[in-house]
mmCIF file of N, CA and C in Angstrom:
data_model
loop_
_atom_site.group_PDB
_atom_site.id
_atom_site.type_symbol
_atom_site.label_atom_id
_atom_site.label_comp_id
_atom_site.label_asym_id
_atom_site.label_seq_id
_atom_site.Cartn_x
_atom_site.Cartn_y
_atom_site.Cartn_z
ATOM 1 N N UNK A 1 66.110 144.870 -90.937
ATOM 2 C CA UNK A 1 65.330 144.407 -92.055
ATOM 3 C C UNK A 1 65.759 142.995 -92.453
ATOM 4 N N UNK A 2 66.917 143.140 -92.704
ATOM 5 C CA UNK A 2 67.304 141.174 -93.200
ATOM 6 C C UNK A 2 67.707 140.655 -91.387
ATOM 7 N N UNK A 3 67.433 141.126 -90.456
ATOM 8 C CA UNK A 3 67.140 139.917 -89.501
ATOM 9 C C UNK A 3 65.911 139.640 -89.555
ATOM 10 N N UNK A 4 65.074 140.663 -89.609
ATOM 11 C CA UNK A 4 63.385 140.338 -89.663
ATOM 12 C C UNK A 4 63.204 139.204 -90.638
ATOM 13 N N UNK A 5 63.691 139.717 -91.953
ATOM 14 C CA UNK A 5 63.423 138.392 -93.125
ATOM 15 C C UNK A 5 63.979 137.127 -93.216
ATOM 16 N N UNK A 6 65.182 137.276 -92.524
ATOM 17 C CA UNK A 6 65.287 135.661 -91.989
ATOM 18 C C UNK A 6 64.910 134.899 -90.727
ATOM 19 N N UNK A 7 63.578 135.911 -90.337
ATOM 20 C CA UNK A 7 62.792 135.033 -89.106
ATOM 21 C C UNK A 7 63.059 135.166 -87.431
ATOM 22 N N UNK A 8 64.352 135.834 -87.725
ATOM 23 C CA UNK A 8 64.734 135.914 -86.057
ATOM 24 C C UNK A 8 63.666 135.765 -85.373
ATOM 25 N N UNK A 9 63.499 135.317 -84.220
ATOM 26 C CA UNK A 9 62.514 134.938 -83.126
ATOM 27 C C UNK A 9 62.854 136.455 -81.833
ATOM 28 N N UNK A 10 64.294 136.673 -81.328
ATOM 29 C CA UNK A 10 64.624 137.703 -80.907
ATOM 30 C C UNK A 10 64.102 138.740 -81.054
ATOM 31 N N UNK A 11 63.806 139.612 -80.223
ATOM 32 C CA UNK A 11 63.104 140.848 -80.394
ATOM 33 C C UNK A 11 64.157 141.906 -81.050
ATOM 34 N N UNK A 12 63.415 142.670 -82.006
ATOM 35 C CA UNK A 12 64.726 143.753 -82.558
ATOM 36 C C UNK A 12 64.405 144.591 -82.630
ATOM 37 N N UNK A 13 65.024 145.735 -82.430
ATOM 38 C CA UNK A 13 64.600 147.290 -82.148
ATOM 39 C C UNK A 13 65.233 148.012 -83.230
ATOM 40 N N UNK A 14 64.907 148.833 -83.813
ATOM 41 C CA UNK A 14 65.093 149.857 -85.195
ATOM 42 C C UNK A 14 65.597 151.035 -84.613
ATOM 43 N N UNK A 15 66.459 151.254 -84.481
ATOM 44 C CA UNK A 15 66.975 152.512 -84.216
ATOM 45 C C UNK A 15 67.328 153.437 -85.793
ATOM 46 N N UNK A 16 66.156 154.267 -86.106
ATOM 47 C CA UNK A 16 66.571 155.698 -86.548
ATOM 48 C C UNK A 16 67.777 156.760 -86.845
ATOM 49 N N UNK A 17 67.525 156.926 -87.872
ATOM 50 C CA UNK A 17 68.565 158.142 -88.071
ATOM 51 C C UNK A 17 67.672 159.147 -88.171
ATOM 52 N N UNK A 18 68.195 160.559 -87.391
ATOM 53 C CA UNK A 18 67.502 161.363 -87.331
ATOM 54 C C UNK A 18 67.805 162.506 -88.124
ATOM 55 N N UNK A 19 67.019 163.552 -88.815
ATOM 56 C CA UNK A 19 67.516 164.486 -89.856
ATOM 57 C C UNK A 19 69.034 165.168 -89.210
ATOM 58 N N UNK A 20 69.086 165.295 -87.785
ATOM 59 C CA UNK A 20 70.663 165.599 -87.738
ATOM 60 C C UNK A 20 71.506 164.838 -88.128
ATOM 61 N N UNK A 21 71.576 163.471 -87.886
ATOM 62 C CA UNK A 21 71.997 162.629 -88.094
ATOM 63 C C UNK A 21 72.463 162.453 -90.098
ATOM 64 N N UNK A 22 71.858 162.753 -90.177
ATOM 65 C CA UNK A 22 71.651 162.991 -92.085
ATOM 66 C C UNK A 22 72.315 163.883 -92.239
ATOM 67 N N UNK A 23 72.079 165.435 -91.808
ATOM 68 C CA UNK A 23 72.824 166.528 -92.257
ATOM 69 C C UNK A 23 74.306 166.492 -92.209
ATOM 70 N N UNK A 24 74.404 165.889 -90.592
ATOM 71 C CA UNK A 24 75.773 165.949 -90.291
ATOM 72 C C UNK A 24 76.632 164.801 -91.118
ATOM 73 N N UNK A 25 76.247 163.952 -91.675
ATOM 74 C CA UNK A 25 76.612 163.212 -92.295
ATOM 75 C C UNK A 25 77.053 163.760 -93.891
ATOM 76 N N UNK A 26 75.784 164.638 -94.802
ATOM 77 C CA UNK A 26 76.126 165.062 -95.945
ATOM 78 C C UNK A 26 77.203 166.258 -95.454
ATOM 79 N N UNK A 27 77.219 166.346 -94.706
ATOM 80 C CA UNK A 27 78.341 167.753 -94.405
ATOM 81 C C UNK A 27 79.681 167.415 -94.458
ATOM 82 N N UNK A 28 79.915 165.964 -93.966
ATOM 83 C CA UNK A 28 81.235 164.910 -93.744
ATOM 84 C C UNK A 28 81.004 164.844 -94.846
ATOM 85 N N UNK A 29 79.986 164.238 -95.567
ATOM 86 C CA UNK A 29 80.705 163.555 -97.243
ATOM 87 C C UNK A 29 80.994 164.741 -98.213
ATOM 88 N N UNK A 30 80.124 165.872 -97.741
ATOM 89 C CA UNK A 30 80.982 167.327 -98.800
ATOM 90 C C UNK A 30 82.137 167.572 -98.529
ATOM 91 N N UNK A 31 82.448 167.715 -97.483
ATOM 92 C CA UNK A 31 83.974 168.061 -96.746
ATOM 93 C C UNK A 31 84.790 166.949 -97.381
ATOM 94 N N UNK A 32 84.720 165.730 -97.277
ATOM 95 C CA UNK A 32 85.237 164.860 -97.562
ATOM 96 C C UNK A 32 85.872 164.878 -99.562
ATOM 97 N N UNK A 33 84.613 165.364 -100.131
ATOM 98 C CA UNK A 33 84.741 165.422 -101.757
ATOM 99 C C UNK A 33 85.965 166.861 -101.859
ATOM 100 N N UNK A 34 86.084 167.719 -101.239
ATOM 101 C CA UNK A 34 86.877 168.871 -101.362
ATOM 102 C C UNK A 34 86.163 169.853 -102.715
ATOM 103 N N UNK A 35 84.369 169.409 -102.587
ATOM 104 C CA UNK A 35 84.400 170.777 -103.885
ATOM 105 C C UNK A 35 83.271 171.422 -103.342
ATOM 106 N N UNK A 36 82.584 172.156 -104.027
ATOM 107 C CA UNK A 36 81.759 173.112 -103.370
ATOM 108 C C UNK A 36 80.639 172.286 -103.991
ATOM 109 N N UNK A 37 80.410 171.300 -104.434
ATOM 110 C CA UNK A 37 78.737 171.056 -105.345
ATOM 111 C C UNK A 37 79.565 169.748 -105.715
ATOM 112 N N UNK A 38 79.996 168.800 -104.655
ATOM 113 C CA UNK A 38 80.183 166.916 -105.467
ATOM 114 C C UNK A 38 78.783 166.490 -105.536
ATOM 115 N N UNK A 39 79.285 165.535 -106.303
ATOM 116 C CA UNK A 39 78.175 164.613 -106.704
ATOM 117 C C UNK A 39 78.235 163.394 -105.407
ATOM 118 N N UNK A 40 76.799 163.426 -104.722
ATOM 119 C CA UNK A 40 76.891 162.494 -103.719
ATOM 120 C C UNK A 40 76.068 161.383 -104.174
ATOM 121 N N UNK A 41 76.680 160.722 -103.349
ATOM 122 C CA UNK A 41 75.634 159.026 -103.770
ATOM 123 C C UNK A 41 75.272 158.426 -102.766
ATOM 124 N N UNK A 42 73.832 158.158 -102.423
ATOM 125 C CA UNK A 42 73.689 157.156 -101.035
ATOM 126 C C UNK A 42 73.375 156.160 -101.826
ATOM 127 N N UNK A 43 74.385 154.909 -101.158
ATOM 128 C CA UNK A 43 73.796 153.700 -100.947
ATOM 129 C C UNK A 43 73.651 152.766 -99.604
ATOM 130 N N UNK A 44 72.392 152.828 -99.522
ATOM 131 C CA UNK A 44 71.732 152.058 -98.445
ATOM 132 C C UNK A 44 70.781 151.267 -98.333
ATOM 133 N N UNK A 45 70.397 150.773 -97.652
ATOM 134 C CA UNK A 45 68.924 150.162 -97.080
ATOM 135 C C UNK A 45 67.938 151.178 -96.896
ATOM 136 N N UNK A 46 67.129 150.912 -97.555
ATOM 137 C CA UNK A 46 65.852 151.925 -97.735
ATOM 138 C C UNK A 46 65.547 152.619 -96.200
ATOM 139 N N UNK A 47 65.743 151.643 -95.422
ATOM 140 C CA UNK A 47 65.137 152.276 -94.304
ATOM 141 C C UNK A 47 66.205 152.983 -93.029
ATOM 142 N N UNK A 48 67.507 153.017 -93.998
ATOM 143 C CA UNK A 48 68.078 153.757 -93.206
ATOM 144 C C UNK A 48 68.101 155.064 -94.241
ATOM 145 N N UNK A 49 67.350 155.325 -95.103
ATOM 146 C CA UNK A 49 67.411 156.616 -95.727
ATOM 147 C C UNK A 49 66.378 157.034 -96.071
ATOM 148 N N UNK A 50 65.765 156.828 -95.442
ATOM 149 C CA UNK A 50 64.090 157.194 -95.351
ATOM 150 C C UNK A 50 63.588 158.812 -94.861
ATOM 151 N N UNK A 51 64.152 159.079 -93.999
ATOM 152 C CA UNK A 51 64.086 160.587 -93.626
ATOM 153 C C UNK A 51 65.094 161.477 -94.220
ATOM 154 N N UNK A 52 66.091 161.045 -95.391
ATOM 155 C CA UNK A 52 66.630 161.762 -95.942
ATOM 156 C C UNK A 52 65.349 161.795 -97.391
ATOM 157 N N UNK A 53 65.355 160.982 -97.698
ATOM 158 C CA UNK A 53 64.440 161.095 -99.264
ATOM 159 C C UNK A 53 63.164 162.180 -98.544
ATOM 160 N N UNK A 54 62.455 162.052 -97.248
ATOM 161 C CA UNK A 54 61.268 162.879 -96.913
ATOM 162 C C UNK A 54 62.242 164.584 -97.373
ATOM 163 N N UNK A 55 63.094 165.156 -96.800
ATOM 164 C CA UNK A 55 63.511 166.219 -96.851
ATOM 165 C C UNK A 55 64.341 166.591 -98.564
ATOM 166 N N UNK A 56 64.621 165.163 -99.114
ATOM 167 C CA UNK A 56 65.271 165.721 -100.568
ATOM 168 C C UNK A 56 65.271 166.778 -101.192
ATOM 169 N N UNK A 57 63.725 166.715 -101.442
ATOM 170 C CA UNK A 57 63.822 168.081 -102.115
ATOM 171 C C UNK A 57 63.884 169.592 -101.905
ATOM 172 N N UNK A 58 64.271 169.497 -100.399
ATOM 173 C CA UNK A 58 64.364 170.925 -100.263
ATOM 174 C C UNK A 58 66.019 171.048 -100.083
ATOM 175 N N UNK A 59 66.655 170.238 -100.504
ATOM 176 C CA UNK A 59 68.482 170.356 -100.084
ATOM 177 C C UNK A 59 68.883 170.987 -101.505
ATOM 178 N N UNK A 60 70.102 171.415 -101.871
ATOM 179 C CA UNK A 60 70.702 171.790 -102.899
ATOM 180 C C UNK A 60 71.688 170.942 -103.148
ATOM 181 N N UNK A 61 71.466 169.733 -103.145
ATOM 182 C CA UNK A 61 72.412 168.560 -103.520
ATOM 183 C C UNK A 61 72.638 168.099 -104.928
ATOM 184 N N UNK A 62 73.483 167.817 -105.209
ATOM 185 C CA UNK A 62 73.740 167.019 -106.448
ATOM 186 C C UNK A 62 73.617 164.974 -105.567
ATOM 187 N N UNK A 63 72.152 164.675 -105.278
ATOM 188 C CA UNK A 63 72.295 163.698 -104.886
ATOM 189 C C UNK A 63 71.585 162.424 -105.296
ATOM 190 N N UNK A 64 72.297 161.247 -105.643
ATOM 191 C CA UNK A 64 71.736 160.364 -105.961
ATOM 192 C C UNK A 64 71.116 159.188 -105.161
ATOM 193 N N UNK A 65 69.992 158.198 -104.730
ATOM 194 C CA UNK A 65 70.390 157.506 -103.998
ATOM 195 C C UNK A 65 69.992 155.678 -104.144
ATOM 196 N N UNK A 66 70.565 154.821 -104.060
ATOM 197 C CA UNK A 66 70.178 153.386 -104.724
ATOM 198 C C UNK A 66 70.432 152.723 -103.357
ATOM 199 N N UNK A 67 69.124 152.204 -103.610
ATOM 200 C CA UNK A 67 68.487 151.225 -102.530
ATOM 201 C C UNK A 67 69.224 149.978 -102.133
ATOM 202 N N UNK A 68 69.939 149.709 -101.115
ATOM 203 C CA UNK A 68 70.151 148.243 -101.429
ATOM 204 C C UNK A 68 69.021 146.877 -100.657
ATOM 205 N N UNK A 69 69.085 145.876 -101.678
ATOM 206 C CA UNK A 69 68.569 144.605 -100.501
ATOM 207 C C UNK A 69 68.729 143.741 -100.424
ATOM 208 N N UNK A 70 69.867 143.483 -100.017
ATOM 209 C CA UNK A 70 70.774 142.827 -99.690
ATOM 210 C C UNK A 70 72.182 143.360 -99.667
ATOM 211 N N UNK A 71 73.425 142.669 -98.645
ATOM 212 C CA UNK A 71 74.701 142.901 -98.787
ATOM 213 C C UNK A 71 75.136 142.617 -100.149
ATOM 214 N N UNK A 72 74.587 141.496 -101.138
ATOM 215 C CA UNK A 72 75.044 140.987 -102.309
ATOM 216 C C UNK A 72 74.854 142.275 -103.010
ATOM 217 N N UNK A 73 74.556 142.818 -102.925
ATOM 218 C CA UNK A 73 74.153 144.205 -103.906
ATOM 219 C C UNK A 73 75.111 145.380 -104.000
ATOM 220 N N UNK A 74 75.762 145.631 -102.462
ATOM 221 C CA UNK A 74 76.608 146.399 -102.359
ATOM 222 C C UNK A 74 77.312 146.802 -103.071
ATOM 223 N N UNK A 75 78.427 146.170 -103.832
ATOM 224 C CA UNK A 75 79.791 146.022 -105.038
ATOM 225 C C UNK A 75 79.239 146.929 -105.947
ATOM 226 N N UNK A 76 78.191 146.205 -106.676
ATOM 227 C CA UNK A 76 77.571 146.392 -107.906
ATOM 228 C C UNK A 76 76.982 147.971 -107.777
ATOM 229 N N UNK A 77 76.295 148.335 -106.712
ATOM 230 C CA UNK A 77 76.335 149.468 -106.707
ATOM 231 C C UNK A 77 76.462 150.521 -106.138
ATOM 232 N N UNK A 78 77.710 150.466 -105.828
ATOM 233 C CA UNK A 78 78.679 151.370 -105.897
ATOM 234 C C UNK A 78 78.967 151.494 -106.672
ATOM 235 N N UNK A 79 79.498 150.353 -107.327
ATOM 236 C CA UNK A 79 80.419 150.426 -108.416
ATOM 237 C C UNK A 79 79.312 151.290 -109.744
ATOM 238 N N UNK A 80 78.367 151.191 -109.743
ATOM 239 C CA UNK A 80 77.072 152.159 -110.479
ATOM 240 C C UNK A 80 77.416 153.353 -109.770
ATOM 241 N N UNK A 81 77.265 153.769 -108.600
ATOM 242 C CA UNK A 81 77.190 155.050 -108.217
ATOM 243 C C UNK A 81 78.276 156.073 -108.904
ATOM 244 N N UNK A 82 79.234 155.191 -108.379
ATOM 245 C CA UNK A 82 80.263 155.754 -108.789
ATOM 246 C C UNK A 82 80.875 156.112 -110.622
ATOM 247 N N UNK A 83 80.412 155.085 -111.365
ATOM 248 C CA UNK A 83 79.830 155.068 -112.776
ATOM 249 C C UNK A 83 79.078 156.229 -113.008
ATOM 250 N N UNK A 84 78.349 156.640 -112.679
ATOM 251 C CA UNK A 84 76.991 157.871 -112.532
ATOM 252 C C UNK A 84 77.696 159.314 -111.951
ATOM 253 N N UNK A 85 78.904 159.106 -111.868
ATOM 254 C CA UNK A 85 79.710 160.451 -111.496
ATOM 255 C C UNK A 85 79.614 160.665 -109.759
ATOM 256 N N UNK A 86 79.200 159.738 -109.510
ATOM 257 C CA UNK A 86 79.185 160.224 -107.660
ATOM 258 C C UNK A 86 80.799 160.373 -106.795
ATOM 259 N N UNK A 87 81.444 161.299 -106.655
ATOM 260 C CA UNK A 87 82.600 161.544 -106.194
ATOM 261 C C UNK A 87 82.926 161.198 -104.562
ATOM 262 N N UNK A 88 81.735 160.838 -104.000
ATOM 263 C CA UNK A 88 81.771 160.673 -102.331
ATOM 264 C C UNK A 88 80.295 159.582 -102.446
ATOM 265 N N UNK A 89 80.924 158.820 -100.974
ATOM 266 C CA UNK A 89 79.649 157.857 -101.136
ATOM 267 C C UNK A 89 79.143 158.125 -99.698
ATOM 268 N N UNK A 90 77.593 157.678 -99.493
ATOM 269 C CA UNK A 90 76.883 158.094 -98.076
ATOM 270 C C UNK A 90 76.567 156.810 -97.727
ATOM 271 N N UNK A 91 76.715 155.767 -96.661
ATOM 272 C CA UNK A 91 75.967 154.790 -96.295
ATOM 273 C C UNK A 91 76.343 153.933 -95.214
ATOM 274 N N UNK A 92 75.895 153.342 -95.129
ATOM 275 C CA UNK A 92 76.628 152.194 -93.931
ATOM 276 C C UNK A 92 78.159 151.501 -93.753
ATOM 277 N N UNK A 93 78.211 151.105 -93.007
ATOM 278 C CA UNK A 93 78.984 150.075 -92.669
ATOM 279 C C UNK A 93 79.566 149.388 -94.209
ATOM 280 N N UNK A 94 79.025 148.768 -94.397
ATOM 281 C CA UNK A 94 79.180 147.727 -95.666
ATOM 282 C C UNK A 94 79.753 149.063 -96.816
ATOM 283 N N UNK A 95 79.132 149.832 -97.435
ATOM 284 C CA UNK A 95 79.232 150.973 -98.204
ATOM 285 C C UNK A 95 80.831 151.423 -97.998
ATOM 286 N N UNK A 96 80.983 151.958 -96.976
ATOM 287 C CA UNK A 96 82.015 152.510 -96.671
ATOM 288 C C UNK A 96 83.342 151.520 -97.237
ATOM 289 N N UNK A 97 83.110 150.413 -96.582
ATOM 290 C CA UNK A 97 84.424 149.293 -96.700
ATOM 291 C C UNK A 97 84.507 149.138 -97.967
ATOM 292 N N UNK A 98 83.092 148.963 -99.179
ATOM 293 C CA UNK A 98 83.290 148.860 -100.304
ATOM 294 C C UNK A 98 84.154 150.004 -101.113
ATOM 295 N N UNK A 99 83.409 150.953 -100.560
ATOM 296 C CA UNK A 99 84.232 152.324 -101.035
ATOM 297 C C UNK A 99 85.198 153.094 -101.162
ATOM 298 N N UNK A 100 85.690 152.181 -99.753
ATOM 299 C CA UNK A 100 87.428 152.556 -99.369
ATOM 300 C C UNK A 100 88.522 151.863 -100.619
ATOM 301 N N UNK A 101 87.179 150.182 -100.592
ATOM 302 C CA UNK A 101 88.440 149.502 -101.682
ATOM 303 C C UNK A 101 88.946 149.788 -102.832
ATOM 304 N N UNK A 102 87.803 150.462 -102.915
ATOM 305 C CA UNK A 102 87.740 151.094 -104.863
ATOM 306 C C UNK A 102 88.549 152.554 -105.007
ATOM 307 N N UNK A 103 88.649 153.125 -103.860
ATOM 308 C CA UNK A 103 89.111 154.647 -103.511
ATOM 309 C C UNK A 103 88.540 155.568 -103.762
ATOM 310 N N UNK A 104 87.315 155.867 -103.461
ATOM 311 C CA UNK A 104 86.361 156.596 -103.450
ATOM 312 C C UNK A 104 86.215 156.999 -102.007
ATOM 313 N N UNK A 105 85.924 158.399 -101.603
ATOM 314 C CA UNK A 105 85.394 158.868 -100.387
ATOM 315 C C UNK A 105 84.450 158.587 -99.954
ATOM 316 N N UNK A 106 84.516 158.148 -98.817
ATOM 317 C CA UNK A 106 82.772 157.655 -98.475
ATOM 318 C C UNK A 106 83.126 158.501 -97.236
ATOM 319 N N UNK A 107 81.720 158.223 -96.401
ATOM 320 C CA UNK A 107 80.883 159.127 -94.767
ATOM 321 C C UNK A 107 79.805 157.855 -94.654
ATOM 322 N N UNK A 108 80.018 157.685 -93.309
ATOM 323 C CA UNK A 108 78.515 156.863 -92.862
ATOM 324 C C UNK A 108 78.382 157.118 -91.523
#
């Protein structure tokens, strides 16, 4: 998404996360919280959480999730998520590193 918006000429391919890909992931960030019902938080790029929001409502999650767009955004919310009671964080690359700094559990 932000290579597209800054024009790349290069061809770029979108690789998907697939609902396994999702599950197995909230399964790491429950395991990770140590309770039976944490409060999870995704923060991501819309379009890497796109097939999680399609299935939302049929999960039994305590889950929140904030969009990011841009890396500049990252800090700030987390640092919200985590404000909002989220005990484990779900997201990328970027997410994770933020999350580690603050000491919060993250999964990506």
């Amino acid at each position: 998404m932000l290579l597209r918006k800054e024009g790349i000429k290069t061809p770029i391919v979108e690789i998907h996360l697939t609902s396994a890909d999702i599950v197995q992931a909230l399964a790491k960030a429950k395991s990770k919280a140590r309770l039976d019902s944490p409060g999870i938080a995704v923060v991501a790029f819309p379009n890497m959480i796109q097939n999680l929001l399609d299935f939302l409502p049929f999960l039994n999650l305590n889950l929140i999730c904030h969009n990011l767009t841009s890396e500049e955004d990252a800090s700030r919310l987390v640092e919200e998520a985590i404000s909002d009671g989220a005990q484990v964080l779900l997201g990328g690359a970027i997410t994770a590193k933020i999350s580690r700094a603050v000491g919060c559990p993250s999964s990506c």
